[in-house]
Coordinates of C-alpha atoms in Angstrom, one line a residue:
M71 CA -45.1 15.8 132.3
G72 CA -43.3 13.1 130.5
A73 CA -45.3 10.4 132.4
L74 CA -48.6 12.1 131.4
I75 CA -47.6 12.2 127.8
S76 CA -46.7 8.5 127.9
V77 CA -50.0 7.7 129.6
L78 CA -51.9 9.6 126.9
A79 CA -49.9 8.3 124.0
V80 CA -50.8 4.7 124.7
P81 CA -54.6 5.1 124.2
V82 CA -54.0 7.2 121.2
L83 CA -51.8 4.5 119.6
I84 CA -54.4 1.9 120.5
I85 CA -57.2 3.9 118.9
L86 CA -55.0 4.6 115.9
A87 CA -54.1 1.0 115.5
A88 CA -57.7 -0.1 115.9
Y89 CA -58.8 2.4 113.3
I90 CA -56.2 1.2 110.9
V91 CA -57.1 -2.5 111.5
F92 CA -60.8 -1.7 111.1
T93 CA -60.2 0.3 108.0
F94 CA -58.1 -2.4 106.3
S95 CA -60.1 -5.4 107.7
F96 CA -63.6 -4.5 106.4
I97 CA -64.5 -3.6 102.8
M98 CA -68.0 -2.3 102.0
V99 CA -69.0 -3.6 98.5
K100 CA -72.0 -1.8 96.9
E101 CA -74.6 -3.4 94.7
R102 CA -73.6 -4.2 91.1
E103 CA -69.9 -4.0 92.1
A104 CA -67.3 -6.6 92.6
V105 CA -63.9 -6.6 94.4
I106 CA -61.2 -9.1 93.8
V107 CA -59.0 -10.0 96.8
E108 CA -55.5 -11.4 96.5
R109 CA -53.6 -13.0 99.3
L110 CA -49.9 -12.5 99.1
G111 CA -50.2 -11.7 95.3
R112 CA -52.4 -14.7 94.4
F113 CA -56.2 -14.7 93.7
L114 CA -58.2 -15.5 96.8
R115 CA -61.8 -14.7 96.2
M116 CA -64.3 -12.2 94.9
L117 CA -66.2 -10.1 97.4
Q118 CA -69.9 -9.9 97.2
P119 CA -72.1 -6.9 97.9
G120 CA -72.2 -6.1 101.6
I121 CA -69.5 -5.9 104.4
N122 CA -66.6 -8.3 103.8
F123 CA -63.8 -9.1 106.2
I124 CA -60.2 -9.5 105.1
I125 CA -56.9 -10.0 106.9
P126 CA -55.0 -6.7 107.0
F127 CA -51.7 -6.5 105.2
I128 CA -52.0 -10.1 104.0
D129 CA -55.2 -9.8 101.9
R130 CA -55.4 -6.9 99.5
P131 CA -57.9 -5.8 96.9
K132 CA -56.6 -6.0 93.3
R133 CA -56.3 -2.6 91.8
Y134 CA -56.5 -1.5 88.2
S135 CA -55.6 1.6 86.3
W136 CA -57.3 2.9 83.2
R137 CA -56.2 5.8 80.9
Y138 CA -58.2 6.7 77.8
Y139 CA -59.5 9.6 75.8
V140 CA -63.1 10.7 75.4
T141 CA -64.7 13.5 73.4
D142 CA -66.3 16.4 75.2
N143 CA -69.3 18.4 74.1
L144 CA -67.1 20.7 71.9
G145 CA -65.5 17.7 70.2
N146 CA -62.2 18.0 71.9
P147 CA -60.4 14.8 73.2
N148 CA -59.9 14.7 77.0
L149 CA -57.7 12.3 79.0
V150 CA -59.6 10.3 81.6
E151 CA -57.8 8.4 84.4
R152 CA -59.4 5.8 86.6
K153 CA -57.6 4.0 89.5
S154 CA -59.7 1.8 91.7
Y155 CA -60.2 -1.7 93.0
R156 CA -64.0 -1.6 92.6
I157 CA -65.2 -3.2 89.4
S158 CA -68.5 -2.0 88.1
N159 CA -71.0 -4.5 86.6
Q160 CA -73.1 -1.8 85.0
N161 CA -73.3 -0.9 81.4
E162 CA -70.7 1.7 80.4
V163 CA -70.6 4.0 77.4
I164 CA -67.5 5.7 76.0
D165 CA -67.6 8.4 73.4
F166 CA -64.2 7.9 71.7
P167 CA -62.5 10.7 69.6
K168 CA -63.2 10.8 65.9
Q169 CA -61.4 8.3 63.7
M170 CA -59.9 9.0 60.3
V171 CA -60.8 6.4 57.7
I172 CA -60.5 6.0 54.0
S173 CA -63.4 4.6 52.0
R174 CA -63.1 2.1 49.0
D175 CA -63.2 5.0 46.6
N176 CA -60.3 6.8 48.4
A177 CA -62.5 9.4 50.2
Q178 CA -61.2 10.6 53.6
L179 CA -63.9 10.5 56.4
Q180 CA -64.0 11.2 60.1
L181 CA -66.3 8.8 62.0
D182 CA -67.5 9.7 65.5
A183 CA -68.5 6.4 67.2
V184 CA -69.7 5.5 70.7
L185 CA -69.2 2.1 72.3
S186 CA -71.2 0.5 75.1
W187 CA -69.8 -2.5 77.0
K188 CA -70.3 -4.5 80.2
I189 CA -67.9 -6.6 82.3
V190 CA -69.4 -10.1 82.6
N191 CA -66.4 -11.9 84.1
Q192 CA -64.5 -9.6 86.5
R193 CA -61.7 -12.0 87.3
Q194 CA -61.1 -12.7 83.6
M195 CA -61.1 -9.0 82.8
I196 CA -58.8 -8.0 85.6
Y197 CA -56.2 -10.6 84.7
S198 CA -56.5 -10.5 80.9
T199 CA -56.3 -6.7 80.3
V200 CA -54.1 -3.8 81.4
N201 CA -56.0 -0.8 80.1
L202 CA -59.4 -2.0 78.9
P203 CA -60.8 1.2 77.4
Q204 CA -57.6 1.9 75.5
M205 CA -57.7 -1.7 74.1
L206 CA -61.4 -1.2 73.1
S207 CA -60.5 2.1 71.4
K208 CA -57.6 0.5 69.3
M209 CA -59.8 -2.4 68.3
L210 CA -62.6 0.0 67.3
Q211 CA -60.2 2.0 65.2
A212 CA -58.9 -1.1 63.4
Q213 CA -62.4 -2.4 62.7
L214 CA -63.7 0.9 61.5
R215 CA -60.9 1.2 59.0
N216 CA -61.5 -2.3 57.7
V217 CA -65.3 -1.9 57.4
A218 CA -65.2 1.6 55.9
G219 CA -62.5 0.5 53.5
S220 CA -64.9 -2.0 52.0
L221 CA -67.7 0.6 51.4
D222 CA -68.1 3.6 49.1
V223 CA -68.4 7.1 50.5
D224 CA -72.1 7.4 49.6
Q225 CA -72.8 4.1 51.3
I226 CA -71.2 5.3 54.5
I227 CA -73.0 8.6 54.5
E228 CA -76.4 7.5 53.4
E229 CA -76.4 4.1 55.3
A230 CA -74.3 4.6 58.4
S231 CA -76.2 1.6 59.9
T232 CA -74.1 -0.7 57.7
L233 CA -71.3 0.0 60.2
N234 CA -73.3 -1.6 63.0
V235 CA -71.8 -4.9 62.1
L236 CA -68.9 -3.7 64.3
T237 CA -70.9 -4.8 67.4
S238 CA -70.7 -8.5 66.6
M239 CA -67.1 -8.2 65.3
L240 CA -65.9 -6.6 68.5
D241 CA -67.9 -8.8 70.8
N242 CA -66.3 -11.9 69.3
E243 CA -62.9 -10.5 70.2
T244 CA -63.7 -9.1 73.7
M245 CA -65.5 -12.2 75.1
R246 CA -62.2 -13.8 75.8
W247 CA -61.5 -10.8 78.1
G248 CA -64.7 -11.3 80.0
V249 CA -66.2 -8.2 78.4
K250 CA -69.4 -8.0 76.3
V251 CA -69.8 -5.3 73.7
L252 CA -73.4 -4.2 73.7
F253 CA -73.5 -1.8 70.7
V254 CA -71.3 0.4 68.5
K255 CA -73.0 3.4 67.0
V256 CA -71.7 5.9 64.5
Q257 CA -73.1 9.3 65.6
R258 CA -71.6 11.5 62.9
V259 CA -69.8 11.2 59.6
D260 CA -67.6 14.1 58.5
A261 CA -66.3 14.0 54.9
L262 CA -63.2 16.0 53.9
S263 CA -63.5 17.6 50.5
L264 CA -66.8 15.8 49.9
S265 CA -67.7 17.7 46.8
S266 CA -64.6 16.7 44.9
V267 CA -65.0 13.1 46.1
L268 CA -68.6 12.9 44.9
A269 CA -67.6 14.5 41.6
Q270 CA -64.9 11.9 41.0
K271 CA -67.3 9.2 42.0
K272 CA -69.9 10.6 39.6
N273 CA -67.4 10.7 36.7
A274 CA -66.3 7.1 37.5
D275 CA -69.9 6.0 37.5
L276 CA -70.5 7.7 34.1
K277 CA -67.4 6.0 32.7
N278 CA -68.5 2.6 34.0
K279 CA -72.0 3.1 32.5
E280 CA -70.4 4.2 29.2
I281 CA -68.3 1.0 29.1
V282 CA -71.3 -1.1 29.9
I283 CA -73.4 0.6 27.1
Q284 CA -70.6 0.1 24.6
A285 CA -70.2 -3.5 25.6
R286 CA -73.9 -4.1 25.2
A287 CA -73.9 -2.4 21.8
T288 CA -70.9 -4.5 20.6
K289 CA -72.7 -7.6 21.9
Q290 CA -75.9 -6.7 20.0
T291 CA -73.9 -6.0 16.9
L292 CA -72.2 -9.4 17.1
V293 CA -75.5 -11.1 17.7
I294 CA -77.1 -9.4 14.7
E295 CA -74.1 -10.3 12.5
S296 CA -74.2 -13.9 13.6
E297 CA -77.9 -14.1 13.0
G298 CA -77.5 -12.7 9.5
K299 CA -74.7 -15.2 8.7
R300 CA -76.9 -18.0 10.1
D301 CA -79.9 -16.9 8.0
A302 CA -77.6 -16.6 4.9
M303 CA -76.2 -20.0 5.4
T304 CA -79.7 -21.4 5.9
K305 CA -81.0 -19.8 2.7
E306 CA -77.9 -21.0 0.8
A307 CA -78.4 -24.5 2.1
E308 CA -82.1 -24.4 1.2
G309 CA -81.2 -23.1 -2.3
A310 CA -78.6 -25.9 -2.8
A311 CA -81.1 -28.5 -1.6
Q312 CA -83.8 -27.2 -3.9
E313 CA -81.3 -27.1 -6.8
M314 CA -80.3 -30.7 -6.1
I315 CA -84.0 -31.7 -5.9
S316 CA -84.8 -29.9 -9.2
R317 CA -81.8 -31.5 -10.9
A318 CA -82.8 -34.9 -9.7
Q319 CA -86.3 -34.4 -10.8
G320 CA -85.1 -33.2 -14.2
Q321 CA -82.8 -36.2 -14.6
A322 CA -85.6 -38.6 -13.5
T323 CA -88.0 -36.9 -16.0
A324 CA -85.3 -37.2 -18.8
I325 CA -84.7 -40.9 -18.0
L326 CA -88.4 -41.5 -18.0
N327 CA -88.9 -39.7 -21.3
A328 CA -85.9 -41.6 -22.8
A329 CA -87.3 -44.9 -21.6
N330 CA -90.8 -44.1 -23.0
A331 CA -89.3 -43.1 -26.3
E332 CA -87.2 -46.3 -26.4
A333 CA -90.2 -48.4 -25.5
R334 CA -92.2 -46.8 -28.3
S335 CA -89.3 -47.3 -30.8
I336 CA -89.0 -50.9 -29.7
K337 CA -92.7 -51.4 -30.2
E338 CA -92.4 -50.0 -33.7
V339 CA -89.4 -52.1 -34.6
A340 CA -91.0 -55.2 -33.2
R341 CA -94.2 -54.5 -35.2
A342 CA -92.1 -54.0 -38.4
L343 CA -90.0 -57.2 -37.8
A344 CA -93.1 -59.2 -37.0
A345 CA -94.6 -58.1 -40.3
D346 CA -91.4 -59.5 -42.1
G347 CA -91.4 -62.7 -40.0
E348 CA -88.2 -61.8 -38.0
N349 CA -87.7 -62.3 -34.2
P350 CA -87.6 -58.9 -32.5
S351 CA -85.4 -60.2 -29.6
H352 CA -82.5 -60.7 -32.0
Y353 CA -82.6 -57.1 -32.9
L354 CA -82.8 -56.0 -29.2
V355 CA -79.8 -58.2 -28.3
A356 CA -77.8 -56.8 -31.2
I357 CA -78.5 -53.3 -30.1
R358 CA -77.5 -54.0 -26.5
Y359 CA -74.4 -55.8 -27.7
L360 CA -73.3 -52.7 -29.7
D361 CA -74.0 -50.4 -26.8
V362 CA -71.9 -52.5 -24.4
L363 CA -69.1 -52.9 -27.0
K364 CA -69.1 -49.1 -27.4
Q365 CA -68.7 -48.7 -23.7
I366 CA -65.9 -51.3 -23.6
M367 CA -64.0 -49.6 -26.4
A368 CA -64.2 -46.3 -24.5
L369 CA -62.3 -47.8 -21.5
P370 CA -58.5 -47.0 -21.4
N371 CA -55.9 -49.7 -22.2
T372 CA -58.6 -51.7 -24.1
T373 CA -57.7 -54.0 -27.1
L374 CA -60.3 -55.3 -29.5
E375 CA -59.7 -58.8 -31.0
L376 CA -62.0 -60.0 -33.8
L377 CA -62.2 -63.8 -33.6
P378 CA -63.9 -66.4 -35.8
P379 CA -67.1 -67.8 -34.5
A380 CA -65.5 -71.2 -33.6
V381 CA -62.7 -69.5 -31.6
A382 CA -65.1 -67.2 -29.9
Q383 CA -67.2 -70.2 -28.8
L384 CA -64.1 -71.9 -27.5
K385 CA -63.0 -68.8 -25.5
A386 CA -66.5 -68.6 -24.1
A387 CA -66.5 -72.2 -23.1
Q388 CA -63.2 -71.7 -21.3
L389 CA -64.5 -68.8 -19.5
L390 CA -67.5 -70.8 -18.3
G391 CA -65.2 -73.7 -17.1
L392 CA -66.2 -76.2 -19.7
N393 CA -63.9 -78.9 -21.2
T394 CA -62.4 -77.7 -24.5
A395 CA -60.3 -80.7 -25.4
A396 CA -62.1 -81.4 -28.6
V397 CA -63.2 -78.3 -30.4
G398 CA -66.5 -78.7 -32.2
Q399 CA -67.1 -82.1 -30.4
P400 CA -69.8 -82.5 -27.8
V401 CA -68.6 -82.8 -24.2
K402 CA -69.2 -86.2 -22.7

């Protein structure tokens, strides 16, 4: 009996060993999938679609483990776990749980976003990330808070498409992991205490408009006052200029009239002196002499000396630089 069991055990062990070797030696890779193989813990190659042979117990496929939360149809978050060595090259979509954000005007909102991504470099992804969906979820939360914090609540509600800029922002970050973000869409926006938030925003807008209107009114008042002052100064300058012109014209007329009157009087005097046989020029010189003497006497610190004619002639000659050695004698 024991010999029979021994004889039967040998084929069974051979078949079991062959099955194990066949199972661990061949890997079937489906289309749009990839498998990374390591040899003794180091990257060896990437298996292509079809049947691929590896050395059992020396070559092993690189496994990864993902844990992340998604939202079901009722809006409840569910934990999803994925452990495998097959890397999908297809587009994947994850509906992440709602994210709490605060807008620029301090309104609390819940944003329900979906993210679509694709692995474009399997080797880079497998060695650069530990839990890819969880990393994408955390990055999406951070970017949602940043973008929503720069917008008002009415902009987020009425124009949710403004949040689509998250696609390029996330894609720039994930390309170094070998992952391309295809799109980020915000499906739903839930506002907490929306009525009070909108009322506060409306009051703030009214206050801002009131401030703007008051500023414009103040500006208009200042403009009108400055224009009035400018017009008054212009009128005052024009009046002063006109007054100066009138005064100058009056003075010119007075001088002209005085000159005409003097000319007429000189003519009368000359006619009278000519009738008596006198030279009118002597009279005019005497008149001018008296006028100049009157002006000289009016100057301060002025002393009048009355000299005989001979002394006066001598003084005049000295002033003219003539030789006055012999008074009354002709200069040679």
